[in-house]
PDB file of C-alpha atoms in Angstrom:
ATOM      1  CA  MET A   1       0.339  -0.834  -0.036  1.00 59.00           C
ATOM      2  CA  GLY A   2       1.423   3.640  -0.808  1.00 64.00           C
ATOM      3  CA  LYS A   3       1.494   6.124   0.970  1.00 65.00           C
ATOM      4  CA  ALA A   4      -1.364   7.371  -0.287  1.00 63.00           C
ATOM      5  CA  GLY A   5      -3.330   4.199   0.920  1.00 66.00           C
ATOM      6  CA  LYS A   6      -1.912   4.760   4.207  1.00 67.00           C
ATOM      7  CA  ILE A   7      -2.865   8.183   4.337  1.00 70.00           C
ATOM      8  CA  GLY A   8      -6.755   7.839   2.933  1.00 67.00           C
ATOM      9  CA  CYS A   9      -6.556   4.315   5.654  1.00 76.00           C
ATOM     10  CA  GLY A  10      -5.519   6.094   8.502  1.00 72.00           C
ATOM     11  CA  ILE A  11      -8.232   9.887   7.738  1.00 80.00           C
ATOM     12  CA  GLY A  12     -11.001   6.449   7.135  1.00 80.00           C
ATOM     13  CA  ILE A  13     -10.189   5.235  10.519  1.00 84.00           C
ATOM     14  CA  GLY A  14     -10.491   8.189  12.015  1.00 81.00           C
ATOM     15  CA  LEU A  15     -13.063   9.442  10.602  1.00 85.00           C
ATOM     16  CA  ALA A  16     -14.869   6.045  11.803  1.00 86.00           C
ATOM     17  CA  VAL A  17     -13.194   7.009  15.287  1.00 87.00           C
ATOM     18  CA  ILE A  18     -15.582   9.829  14.828  1.00 90.00           C
ATOM     19  CA  ALA A  19     -18.925   8.784  13.844  1.00 88.00           C
ATOM     20  CA  ILE A  20     -18.541   6.458  16.740  1.00 91.00           C
ATOM     21  CA  ILE A  21     -17.807   8.815  19.466  1.00 88.00           C
ATOM     22  CA  ILE A  22     -20.734  10.955  17.737  1.00 87.00           C
ATOM     23  CA  VAL A  23     -23.060   8.372  17.732  1.00 88.00           C
ATOM     24  CA  VAL A  24     -22.174   6.818  21.064  1.00 88.00           C
ATOM     25  CA  ASN A  25     -22.967  10.182  22.986  1.00 87.00           C
ATOM     26  CA  ILE A  26     -26.841  10.699  21.143  1.00 87.00           C
ATOM     27  CA  ILE A  27     -27.527   7.020  22.150  1.00 89.00           C
ATOM     28  CA  GLY A  28     -25.946   8.924  26.090  1.00 89.00           C
ATOM     29  CA  ALA A  29     -28.085  12.016  25.640  1.00 89.00           C
ATOM     30  CA  TYR A  30     -30.366  10.122  24.180  1.00 91.00           C
ATOM     31  CA  ASN A  31     -30.836   7.423  27.903  1.00 92.00           C
ATOM     32  CA  GLY A  32     -30.497  10.010  30.001  1.00 92.00           C
ATOM     33  CA  LEU A  33     -33.474  11.974  28.202  1.00 92.00           C
ATOM     34  CA  VAL A  34     -35.844   9.241  28.065  1.00 93.00           C
ATOM     35  CA  LYS A  35     -35.004   8.595  31.686  1.00 94.00           C
ATOM     36  CA  LEU A  36     -35.617  12.693  32.758  1.00 94.00           C
ATOM     37  CA  ASP A  37     -38.823  12.435  30.388  1.00 93.00           C
ATOM     38  CA  GLU A  38     -40.493   8.986  32.593  1.00 94.00           C
ATOM     39  CA  SER A  39     -38.970  10.899  36.288  1.00 94.00           C
ATOM     40  CA  VAL A  40     -41.637  13.511  34.956  1.00 93.00           C
ATOM     41  CA  ASN A  41     -44.646  10.913  34.526  1.00 91.00           C
ATOM     42  CA  GLN A  42     -43.169   8.528  36.862  1.00 93.00           C
ATOM     43  CA  SER A  43     -43.853  12.306  39.489  1.00 93.00           C
ATOM     44  CA  TRP A  44     -46.937  12.822  37.557  1.00 92.00           C
ATOM     45  CA  ALA A  45     -49.045   9.902  38.744  1.00 91.00           C
ATOM     46  CA  GLN A  46     -47.777  10.275  41.697  1.00 92.00           C
ATOM     47  CA  VAL A  47     -49.433  13.896  41.988  1.00 91.00           C
ATOM     48  CA  GLN A  48     -52.773  11.963  40.733  1.00 88.00           C
ATOM     49  CA  ASN A  49     -52.270   9.507  43.262  1.00 89.00           C
ATOM     50  CA  VAL A  50     -52.339  11.696  46.150  1.00 91.00           C
ATOM     51  CA  TYR A  51     -55.659  13.896  45.048  1.00 89.00           C
ATOM     52  CA  GLN A  52     -57.491   9.799  43.607  1.00 88.00           C
ATOM     53  CA  ARG A  53     -56.887   8.874  47.446  1.00 90.00           C
ATOM     54  CA  ARG A  54     -58.309  12.736  48.882  1.00 89.00           C
ATOM     55  CA  SER A  55     -61.640  11.710  46.490  1.00 88.00           C
ATOM     56  CA  ASP A  56     -61.636   8.331  47.288  1.00 89.00           C
ATOM     57  CA  LEU A  57     -61.956   9.902  51.459  1.00 88.00           C
ATOM     58  CA  ILE A  58     -64.616  12.726  50.479  1.00 87.00           C
ATOM     59  CA  PRO A  59     -67.649   9.715  49.598  1.00 88.00           C
ATOM     60  CA  ASN A  60     -66.592   7.974  54.197  1.00 87.00           C
ATOM     61  CA  LEU A  61     -66.641  11.960  54.605  1.00 86.00           C
ATOM     62  CA  VAL A  62     -69.533  12.792  53.384  1.00 86.00           C
ATOM     63  CA  GLU A  63     -71.618  10.300  54.747  1.00 86.00           C
ATOM     64  CA  THR A  64     -70.397  10.669  58.069  1.00 86.00           C
ATOM     65  CA  VAL A  65     -71.503  14.054  57.779  1.00 85.00           C
ATOM     66  CA  LYS A  66     -74.727  12.966  57.092  1.00 81.00           C
ATOM     67  CA  GLY A  67     -75.164  10.777  59.595  1.00 82.00           C
ATOM     68  CA  TYR A  68     -75.096  14.310  61.747  1.00 79.00           C
ATOM     69  CA  ALA A  69     -76.577  17.233  58.930  1.00 78.00           C
ATOM     70  CA  ALA A  70     -79.313  15.471  57.314  1.00 75.00           C
ATOM     71  CA  HIS A  71     -80.544  18.594  55.833  1.00 73.00           C
ATOM     72  CA  GLU A  72     -77.683  19.579  54.878  1.00 78.00           C
ATOM     73  CA  LYS A  73     -78.436  18.771  51.680  1.00 78.00           C
ATOM     74  CA  GLU A  74     -77.120  22.284  49.230  1.00 82.00           C
ATOM     75  CA  THR A  75     -73.148  21.003  50.813  1.00 83.00           C
ATOM     76  CA  PHE A  76     -74.384  17.078  50.019  1.00 82.00           C
ATOM     77  CA  THR A  77     -74.601  17.908  46.772  1.00 83.00           C
ATOM     78  CA  ALA A  78     -72.037  21.061  46.091  1.00 84.00           C
ATOM     79  CA  VAL A  79     -68.781  18.161  47.301  1.00 85.00           C
ATOM     80  CA  THR A  80     -70.725  15.577  44.563  1.00 84.00           C
ATOM     81  CA  GLN A  81     -70.048  17.227  42.645  1.00 83.00           C
ATOM     82  CA  ALA A  82     -67.292  19.296  42.604  1.00 84.00           C
ATOM     83  CA  ARG A  83     -65.928  15.559  42.937  1.00 83.00           C
ATOM     84  CA  ALA A  84     -68.129  13.807  39.676  1.00 81.00           C
ATOM     85  CA  ARG A  85     -66.356  16.875  37.997  1.00 77.00           C
ATOM     86  CA  MET A  86     -62.948  15.795  38.829  1.00 74.00           C
ATOM     87  CA  GLY A  87     -63.627  13.089  36.864  1.00 68.00           C
ATOM     88  CA  GLY A  88     -61.738  13.850  33.547  1.00 60.00           C
ATOM     89  CA  VAL A  89     -59.295  16.111  34.114  1.00 64.00           C
ATOM     90  CA  THR A  90     -58.213  14.117  37.032  1.00 64.00           C
ATOM     91  CA  GLN A  91     -56.688  11.479  34.231  1.00 72.00           C
ATOM     92  CA  LEU A  92     -54.335  13.070  33.046  1.00 75.00           C
ATOM     93  CA  LYS A  93     -51.358  11.755  31.396  1.00 79.00           C
ATOM     94  CA  ALA A  94     -48.011  13.473  32.025  1.00 75.00           C
ATOM     95  CA  GLY A  95     -47.714  13.708  27.965  1.00 77.00           C
ATOM     96  CA  ASP A  96     -50.691  15.859  27.565  1.00 81.00           C
ATOM     97  CA  LEU A  97     -49.649  18.200  30.380  1.00 81.00           C
ATOM     98  CA  THR A  98     -49.994  21.595  28.477  1.00 83.00           C
ATOM     99  CA  LYS A  99     -51.045  25.237  30.399  1.00 84.00           C
ATOM    100  CA  GLU A 100     -54.497  24.780  28.999  1.00 86.00           C
ATOM    101  CA  ASN A 101     -54.684  21.181  30.808  1.00 84.00           C
ATOM    102  CA  LEU A 102     -52.827  21.365  33.439  1.00 85.00           C
ATOM    103  CA  ALA A 103     -55.632  25.148  34.338  1.00 83.00           C
ATOM    104  CA  LYS A 104     -58.183  22.453  33.800  1.00 84.00           C
ATOM    105  CA  PHE A 105     -56.440  19.682  36.173  1.00 85.00           C
ATOM    106  CA  GLN A 106     -56.022  22.339  38.991  1.00 85.00           C
ATOM    107  CA  GLN A 107     -59.996  24.300  38.598  1.00 84.00           C
ATOM    108  CA  ALA A 108     -61.858  20.814  39.106  1.00 84.00           C
ATOM    109  CA  GLN A 109     -59.007  20.455  42.174  1.00 86.00           C
ATOM    110  CA  ALA A 110     -59.568  23.924  43.569  1.00 85.00           C
ATOM    111  CA  GLY A 111     -63.418  23.717  43.091  1.00 85.00           C
ATOM    112  CA  LEU A 112     -63.555  19.716  45.091  1.00 85.00           C
ATOM    113  CA  GLY A 113     -61.307  22.450  47.725  1.00 86.00           C
ATOM    114  CA  ALA A 114     -63.665  24.936  48.222  1.00 86.00           C
ATOM    115  CA  ALA A 115     -66.792  22.436  48.428  1.00 86.00           C
ATOM    116  CA  LEU A 116     -65.475  20.512  51.147  1.00 86.00           C
ATOM    117  CA  GLN A 117     -64.559  23.832  53.155  1.00 85.00           C
ATOM    118  CA  ARG A 118     -68.404  24.398  53.105  1.00 85.00           C
ATOM    119  CA  LEU A 119     -67.999  20.741  54.243  1.00 85.00           C
ATOM    120  CA  MET A 120     -66.303  21.552  57.077  1.00 83.00           C
ATOM    121  CA  VAL A 121     -68.182  24.819  57.978  1.00 83.00           C
ATOM    122  CA  VAL A 122     -71.243  22.731  58.019  1.00 81.00           C
ATOM    123  CA  SER A 123     -69.442  20.264  60.498  1.00 81.00           C
ATOM    124  CA  GLU A 124     -68.541  23.282  63.062  1.00 81.00           C
ATOM    125  CA  ARG A 125     -72.421  23.456  64.057  1.00 81.00           C
ATOM    126  CA  TYR A 126     -72.538  19.561  64.964  1.00 82.00           C
ATOM    127  CA  PRO A 127     -70.576  19.384  68.541  1.00 81.00           C
ATOM    128  CA  GLU A 128     -72.214  15.591  68.239  1.00 83.00           C
ATOM    129  CA  LEU A 129     -69.859  15.469  64.693  1.00 81.00           C
ATOM    130  CA  LYS A 130     -66.115  16.899  65.923  1.00 76.00           C
ATOM    131  CA  ALA A 131     -66.417  14.127  68.437  1.00 79.00           C
ATOM    132  CA  ASN A 132     -67.045  11.370  66.470  1.00 83.00           C
ATOM    133  CA  GLN A 133     -64.059   9.085  65.914  1.00 84.00           C
ATOM    134  CA  ASN A 134     -64.753   7.771  62.530  1.00 84.00           C
ATOM    135  CA  PHE A 135     -64.680  11.677  61.566  1.00 86.00           C
ATOM    136  CA  THR A 136     -61.293  12.700  63.704  1.00 86.00           C
ATOM    137  CA  ARG A 137     -59.868   9.832  61.462  1.00 87.00           C
ATOM    138  CA  LEU A 138     -61.170  10.638  58.688  1.00 87.00           C
ATOM    139  CA  GLN A 139     -60.497  14.690  59.359  1.00 86.00           C
ATOM    140  CA  ASP A 140     -56.423  13.463  59.605  1.00 89.00           C
ATOM    141  CA  GLU A 141     -56.617  11.505  56.911  1.00 89.00           C
ATOM    142  CA  LEU A 142     -57.287  14.430  54.836  1.00 88.00           C
ATOM    143  CA  ALA A 143     -54.965  17.139  56.589  1.00 89.00           C
ATOM    144  CA  GLY A 144     -52.486  14.489  55.579  1.00 91.00           C
ATOM    145  CA  THR A 145     -53.389  13.984  52.321  1.00 90.00           C
ATOM    146  CA  GLU A 146     -52.894  17.579  51.664  1.00 90.00           C
ATOM    147  CA  ASN A 147     -49.475  17.663  53.294  1.00 91.00           C
ATOM    148  CA  ARG A 148     -48.870  14.343  49.865  1.00 93.00           C
ATOM    149  CA  ILE A 149     -50.180  16.583  47.671  1.00 91.00           C
ATOM    150  CA  THR A 150     -48.023  19.473  48.299  1.00 91.00           C
ATOM    151  CA  VAL A 151     -45.386  17.301  48.552  1.00 94.00           C
ATOM    152  CA  GLU A 152     -45.913  15.887  45.406  1.00 94.00           C
ATOM    153  CA  ARG A 153     -46.618  19.121  43.582  1.00 92.00           C
ATOM    154  CA  ARG A 154     -43.389  19.957  44.220  1.00 94.00           C
ATOM    155  CA  ARG A 155     -40.803  16.576  43.500  1.00 95.00           C
ATOM    156  CA  PHE A 156     -43.057  16.960  40.175  1.00 94.00           C
ATOM    157  CA  ASN A 157     -42.201  19.955  39.461  1.00 94.00           C
ATOM    158  CA  GLU A 158     -38.225  19.461  40.706  1.00 95.00           C
ATOM    159  CA  ALA A 159     -38.566  16.583  37.904  1.00 95.00           C
ATOM    160  CA  VAL A 160     -39.975  18.540  35.303  1.00 94.00           C
ATOM    161  CA  GLN A 161     -37.353  21.602  35.948  1.00 95.00           C
ATOM    162  CA  GLY A 162     -34.154  18.636  35.823  1.00 95.00           C
ATOM    163  CA  TYR A 163     -35.892  17.300  32.291  1.00 95.00           C
ATOM    164  CA  ASN A 164     -36.644  20.805  30.842  1.00 94.00           C
ATOM    165  CA  GLN A 165     -32.791  22.298  32.209  1.00 94.00           C
ATOM    166  CA  THR A 166     -31.715  19.592  30.647  1.00 94.00           C
ATOM    167  CA  ILE A 167     -33.086  20.066  26.988  1.00 94.00           C
ATOM    168  CA  ARG A 168     -32.391  23.248  27.307  1.00 92.00           C
ATOM    169  CA  THR A 169     -28.363  22.694  27.678  1.00 90.00           C
ATOM    170  CA  ALA A 170     -25.897  22.931  25.049  1.00 88.00           C
ATOM    171  CA  LYS A 171     -24.599  19.487  24.457  1.00 85.00           C
ATOM    172  CA  ASN A 172     -28.642  18.545  24.380  1.00 89.00           C
ATOM    173  CA  VAL A 173     -30.092  20.916  22.986  1.00 90.00           C
ATOM    174  CA  LEU A 174     -30.274  19.924  18.635  1.00 89.00           C
ATOM    175  CA  ILE A 175     -30.529  16.094  19.593  1.00 88.00           C
ATOM    176  CA  ALA A 176     -34.162  16.875  22.825  1.00 91.00           C
ATOM    177  CA  ARG A 177     -35.324  19.334  19.764  1.00 90.00           C
ATOM    178  CA  VAL A 178     -34.580  16.493  16.600  1.00 89.00           C
ATOM    179  CA  LEU A 179     -35.587  13.668  18.850  1.00 88.00           C
ATOM    180  CA  GLY A 180     -38.271  16.082  19.826  1.00 90.00           C
ATOM    181  CA  PHE A 181     -38.298  16.637  23.931  1.00 92.00           C
ATOM    182  CA  GLU A 182     -39.743  19.656  24.792  1.00 91.00           C
ATOM    183  CA  ARG A 183     -39.919  21.660  27.562  1.00 91.00           C
ATOM    184  CA  LYS A 184     -42.785  20.556  29.999  1.00 91.00           C
ATOM    185  CA  GLU A 185     -45.364  22.382  32.080  1.00 90.00           C
ATOM    186  CA  TYR A 186     -44.739  23.762  35.391  1.00 89.00           C
ATOM    187  CA  PHE A 187     -48.050  22.472  38.426  1.00 84.00           C
ATOM    188  CA  GLU A 188     -47.838  26.281  38.783  1.00 79.00           C
ATOM    189  CA  ALA A 189     -51.498  26.305  41.198  1.00 63.00           C
ATOM    190  CA  GLU A 190     -53.750  29.105  41.049  1.00 58.00           C
ATOM    191  CA  ALA A 191     -53.925  31.898  44.248  1.00 53.00           C
ATOM    192  CA  SER A 192     -57.719  30.472  44.934  1.00 49.00           C
ATOM    193  CA  ALA A 193     -56.109  26.378  44.330  1.00 46.00           C
ATOM    194  CA  GLN A 194     -53.064  27.347  47.060  1.00 45.00           C
ATOM    195  CA  LYS A 195     -54.893  26.926  50.011  1.00 49.00           C
ATOM    196  CA  VAL A 196     -55.871  23.745  51.606  1.00 48.00           C
ATOM    197  CA  PRO A 197     -58.520  23.715  53.004  1.00 47.00           C
ATOM    198  CA  GLU A 198     -59.670  23.959  56.650  1.00 49.00           C
ATOM    199  CA  VAL A 199     -58.915  20.631  58.300  1.00 44.00           C
ATOM    200  CA  LYS A 200     -58.033  22.557  61.447  1.00 42.00           C
ATOM    201  CA  PHE A 201     -60.666  22.652  64.706  1.00 35.00           C
TER     202      PHE A 201
END
Protein backbone atom coordinates (compact mmCIF):
# COMPACT_ATOMS: atom_id res chain seq x y z
CA MET A 1 0.00 0.00 0.00
CA GLY A 2 1.39 3.37 -1.02
CA LYS A 3 1.74 6.48 1.08
CA ALA A 4 -1.52 7.96 -0.27
CA GLY A 5 -3.34 4.73 0.54
CA LYS A 6 -2.04 4.75 4.11
CA ILE A 7 -3.13 8.37 4.56
CA GLY A 8 -6.56 7.56 3.12
CA CYS A 9 -6.84 4.55 5.42
CA GLY A 10 -5.79 6.66 8.43
CA ILE A 11 -8.37 9.33 7.57
CA GLY A 12 -11.03 6.64 7.13
CA ILE A 13 -10.23 5.15 10.55
CA GLY A 14 -10.21 8.64 12.11
CA LEU A 15 -13.62 9.44 10.61
CA ALA A 16 -14.99 6.09 11.77
CA VAL A 17 -13.76 6.77 15.33
CA ILE A 18 -15.34 10.26 15.25
CA ALA A 19 -18.62 8.79 13.94
CA ILE A 20 -18.60 6.16 16.70
CA ILE A 21 -17.98 8.85 19.35
CA ILE A 22 -20.86 10.96 17.97
CA VAL A 23 -23.24 7.98 17.91
CA VAL A 24 -22.27 6.96 21.46
CA ASN A 25 -22.85 10.55 22.66
CA ILE A 26 -26.23 10.71 20.94
CA ILE A 27 -27.27 7.38 22.45
CA GLY A 28 -26.08 8.51 25.89
CA ALA A 29 -27.93 11.81 25.61
CA TYR A 30 -31.09 10.06 24.39
CA ASN A 31 -30.99 7.55 27.25
CA GLY A 32 -30.50 10.39 29.75
CA LEU A 33 -33.45 12.31 28.31
CA VAL A 34 -35.66 9.21 28.40
CA LYS A 35 -34.74 8.69 32.05
CA LEU A 36 -35.64 12.29 32.92
CA ASP A 37 -38.85 12.09 30.90
CA GLU A 38 -39.88 8.96 32.80
CA SER A 39 -39.05 10.71 36.07
CA VAL A 40 -41.52 13.47 35.14
CA ASN A 41 -44.13 10.84 34.20
CA GLN A 42 -43.65 9.02 37.49
CA SER A 43 -43.84 12.26 39.48
CA TRP A 44 -47.06 13.26 37.73
CA ALA A 45 -48.56 9.83 38.40
CA GLN A 46 -47.81 10.36 42.09
CA VAL A 47 -49.49 13.79 42.02
CA GLN A 48 -52.58 12.13 40.56
CA ASN A 49 -52.33 9.35 43.13
CA VAL A 50 -52.54 11.71 46.11
CA TYR A 51 -55.37 13.69 44.53
CA GLN A 52 -57.18 10.39 43.97
CA ARG A 53 -56.62 9.52 47.62
CA ARG A 54 -58.32 12.78 48.59
CA SER A 55 -61.17 12.04 46.21
CA ASP A 56 -61.57 8.55 47.69
CA LEU A 57 -61.87 9.94 51.22
CA ILE A 58 -64.74 12.25 50.30
CA PRO A 59 -67.65 9.75 50.11
CA ASN A 60 -66.85 8.44 53.61
CA LEU A 61 -66.51 11.97 54.95
CA VAL A 62 -69.82 13.04 53.38
CA GLU A 63 -71.62 9.96 54.73
CA THR A 64 -70.28 10.56 58.22
CA VAL A 65 -71.39 14.19 58.20
CA LYS A 66 -74.78 13.20 56.72
CA GLY A 67 -75.41 11.04 59.77
CA TYR A 68 -75.39 14.15 61.93
CA ALA A 69 -76.49 16.86 59.51
CA ALA A 70 -78.83 15.18 57.03
CA HIS A 71 -80.62 18.44 56.19
CA GLU A 72 -77.42 20.08 54.79
CA LYS A 73 -78.33 18.75 51.34
CA GLU A 74 -76.97 21.71 49.38
CA THR A 75 -73.48 21.23 50.81
CA PHE A 76 -73.47 17.48 50.14
CA THR A 77 -74.62 18.09 46.57
CA ALA A 78 -71.87 20.68 46.03
CA VAL A 79 -69.17 18.27 47.26
CA THR A 80 -70.52 15.39 45.18
CA GLN A 81 -70.74 17.53 42.03
CA ALA A 82 -67.23 18.95 42.54
CA ARG A 83 -65.88 15.42 42.93
CA ALA A 84 -67.71 14.28 39.78
CA ARG A 85 -66.28 17.20 37.77
CA MET A 86 -62.80 15.92 38.54
CA GLY A 87 -63.49 12.63 36.74
CA GLY A 88 -61.94 13.06 33.29
CA VAL A 89 -59.66 15.91 34.31
CA THR A 90 -57.86 13.84 36.95
CA GLN A 91 -56.71 11.23 34.45
CA LEU A 92 -54.31 13.52 32.57
CA LYS A 93 -51.24 11.77 31.22
CA ALA A 94 -47.88 13.46 31.75
CA GLY A 95 -47.55 13.90 27.98
CA ASP A 96 -50.79 15.94 27.92
CA LEU A 97 -49.68 18.53 30.45
CA THR A 98 -50.26 21.65 28.40
CA LYS A 99 -50.93 24.96 30.16
CA GLU A 100 -54.63 24.62 29.29
CA ASN A 101 -54.95 21.05 30.60
CA LEU A 102 -53.08 21.89 33.79
CA ALA A 103 -55.34 24.93 34.30
CA LYS A 104 -58.44 22.70 33.95
CA PHE A 105 -56.95 20.18 36.36
CA GLN A 106 -56.16 22.87 38.91
CA GLN A 107 -59.59 24.47 38.52
CA ALA A 108 -61.32 21.14 39.20
CA GLN A 109 -59.11 20.54 42.26
CA ALA A 110 -59.73 24.08 43.54
CA GLY A 111 -63.49 23.56 43.14
CA LEU A 112 -63.30 20.38 45.17
CA GLY A 113 -61.18 22.12 47.81
CA ALA A 114 -63.77 24.89 48.15
CA ALA A 115 -66.59 22.34 48.47
CA LEU A 116 -64.63 20.51 51.17
CA GLN A 117 -64.20 23.77 53.07
CA ARG A 118 -67.97 24.24 53.04
CA LEU A 119 -68.40 20.71 54.37
CA MET A 120 -65.98 21.44 57.22
CA VAL A 121 -67.82 24.66 58.06
CA VAL A 122 -71.08 22.67 58.28
CA SER A 123 -69.44 20.24 60.69
CA GLU A 124 -68.58 23.15 63.02
CA ARG A 125 -72.28 23.45 63.84
CA TYR A 126 -72.48 19.89 65.18
CA PRO A 127 -70.42 19.27 68.34
CA GLU A 128 -71.48 15.58 68.41
CA LEU A 129 -70.04 15.17 64.90
CA LYS A 130 -66.74 16.76 65.90
CA ALA A 131 -66.51 14.23 68.73
CA ASN A 132 -67.19 11.27 66.41
CA GLN A 133 -64.09 9.07 66.11
CA ASN A 134 -64.75 8.13 62.51
CA PHE A 135 -65.08 11.81 61.56
CA THR A 136 -61.89 12.67 63.46
CA ARG A 137 -60.00 9.87 61.70
CA LEU A 138 -61.25 10.96 58.27
CA GLN A 139 -60.38 14.55 59.08
CA ASP A 140 -56.83 13.50 60.03
CA GLU A 141 -56.50 11.44 56.83
CA LEU A 142 -57.68 14.40 54.78
CA ALA A 143 -55.17 16.73 56.46
CA GLY A 144 -52.38 14.20 55.82
CA THR A 145 -53.46 13.86 52.20
CA GLU A 146 -53.40 17.63 51.69
CA ASN A 147 -49.81 17.64 52.99
CA ARG A 148 -48.90 14.81 50.59
CA ILE A 149 -50.42 16.76 47.71
CA THR A 150 -48.13 19.68 48.47
CA VAL A 151 -45.07 17.41 48.68
CA GLU A 152 -45.86 15.56 45.44
CA ARG A 153 -46.54 18.78 43.49
CA ARG A 154 -43.14 20.06 44.64
CA ARG A 155 -41.44 16.80 43.58
CA PHE A 156 -43.18 16.96 40.21
CA ASN A 157 -41.94 20.50 39.65
CA GLU A 158 -38.41 19.44 40.60
CA ALA A 159 -38.55 16.60 38.04
CA VAL A 160 -39.84 19.02 35.38
CA GLN A 161 -37.09 21.49 36.24
CA GLY A 162 -34.38 18.83 35.86
CA TYR A 163 -35.84 17.69 32.55
CA ASN A 164 -36.29 21.23 31.16
CA GLN A 165 -32.76 22.26 32.17
CA THR A 166 -31.27 19.19 30.53
CA ILE A 167 -33.01 19.62 27.19
CA ARG A 168 -31.86 23.26 27.08
CA THR A 169 -28.16 22.65 27.77
CA ALA A 170 -25.79 23.22 24.89
CA LYS A 171 -24.79 19.57 24.54
CA ASN A 172 -28.41 18.34 24.48
CA VAL A 173 -30.46 21.08 22.84
CA LEU A 174 -30.06 19.86 19.24
CA ILE A 175 -30.45 16.19 20.13
CA ALA A 176 -33.58 16.96 22.20
CA ARG A 177 -35.08 19.00 19.38
CA VAL A 178 -34.36 16.39 16.71
CA LEU A 179 -35.65 13.52 18.86
CA GLY A 180 -38.84 15.37 19.90
CA PHE A 181 -38.15 16.08 23.57
CA GLU A 182 -40.13 19.25 24.31
CA ARG A 183 -40.32 21.54 27.31
CA LYS A 184 -42.79 20.44 30.01
CA GLU A 185 -45.11 22.67 32.02
CA TYR A 186 -44.81 23.23 35.75
CA PHE A 187 -47.64 22.75 38.18
CA GLU A 188 -48.41 26.36 39.09
CA ALA A 189 -51.37 26.50 41.44
CA GLU A 190 -53.80 29.34 41.05
CA ALA A 191 -53.95 31.80 43.91
CA SER A 192 -57.34 30.45 44.99
CA ALA A 193 -56.07 26.86 44.87
CA GLN A 194 -53.06 27.50 47.07
CA LYS A 195 -55.11 27.55 50.23
CA VAL A 196 -55.38 24.07 51.69
CA PRO A 197 -58.95 23.17 52.72
CA GLU A 198 -59.35 23.91 56.42
CA VAL A 199 -59.59 20.68 58.36
CA LYS A 200 -58.50 21.84 61.80
CA PHE A 201 -61.07 22.17 64.57
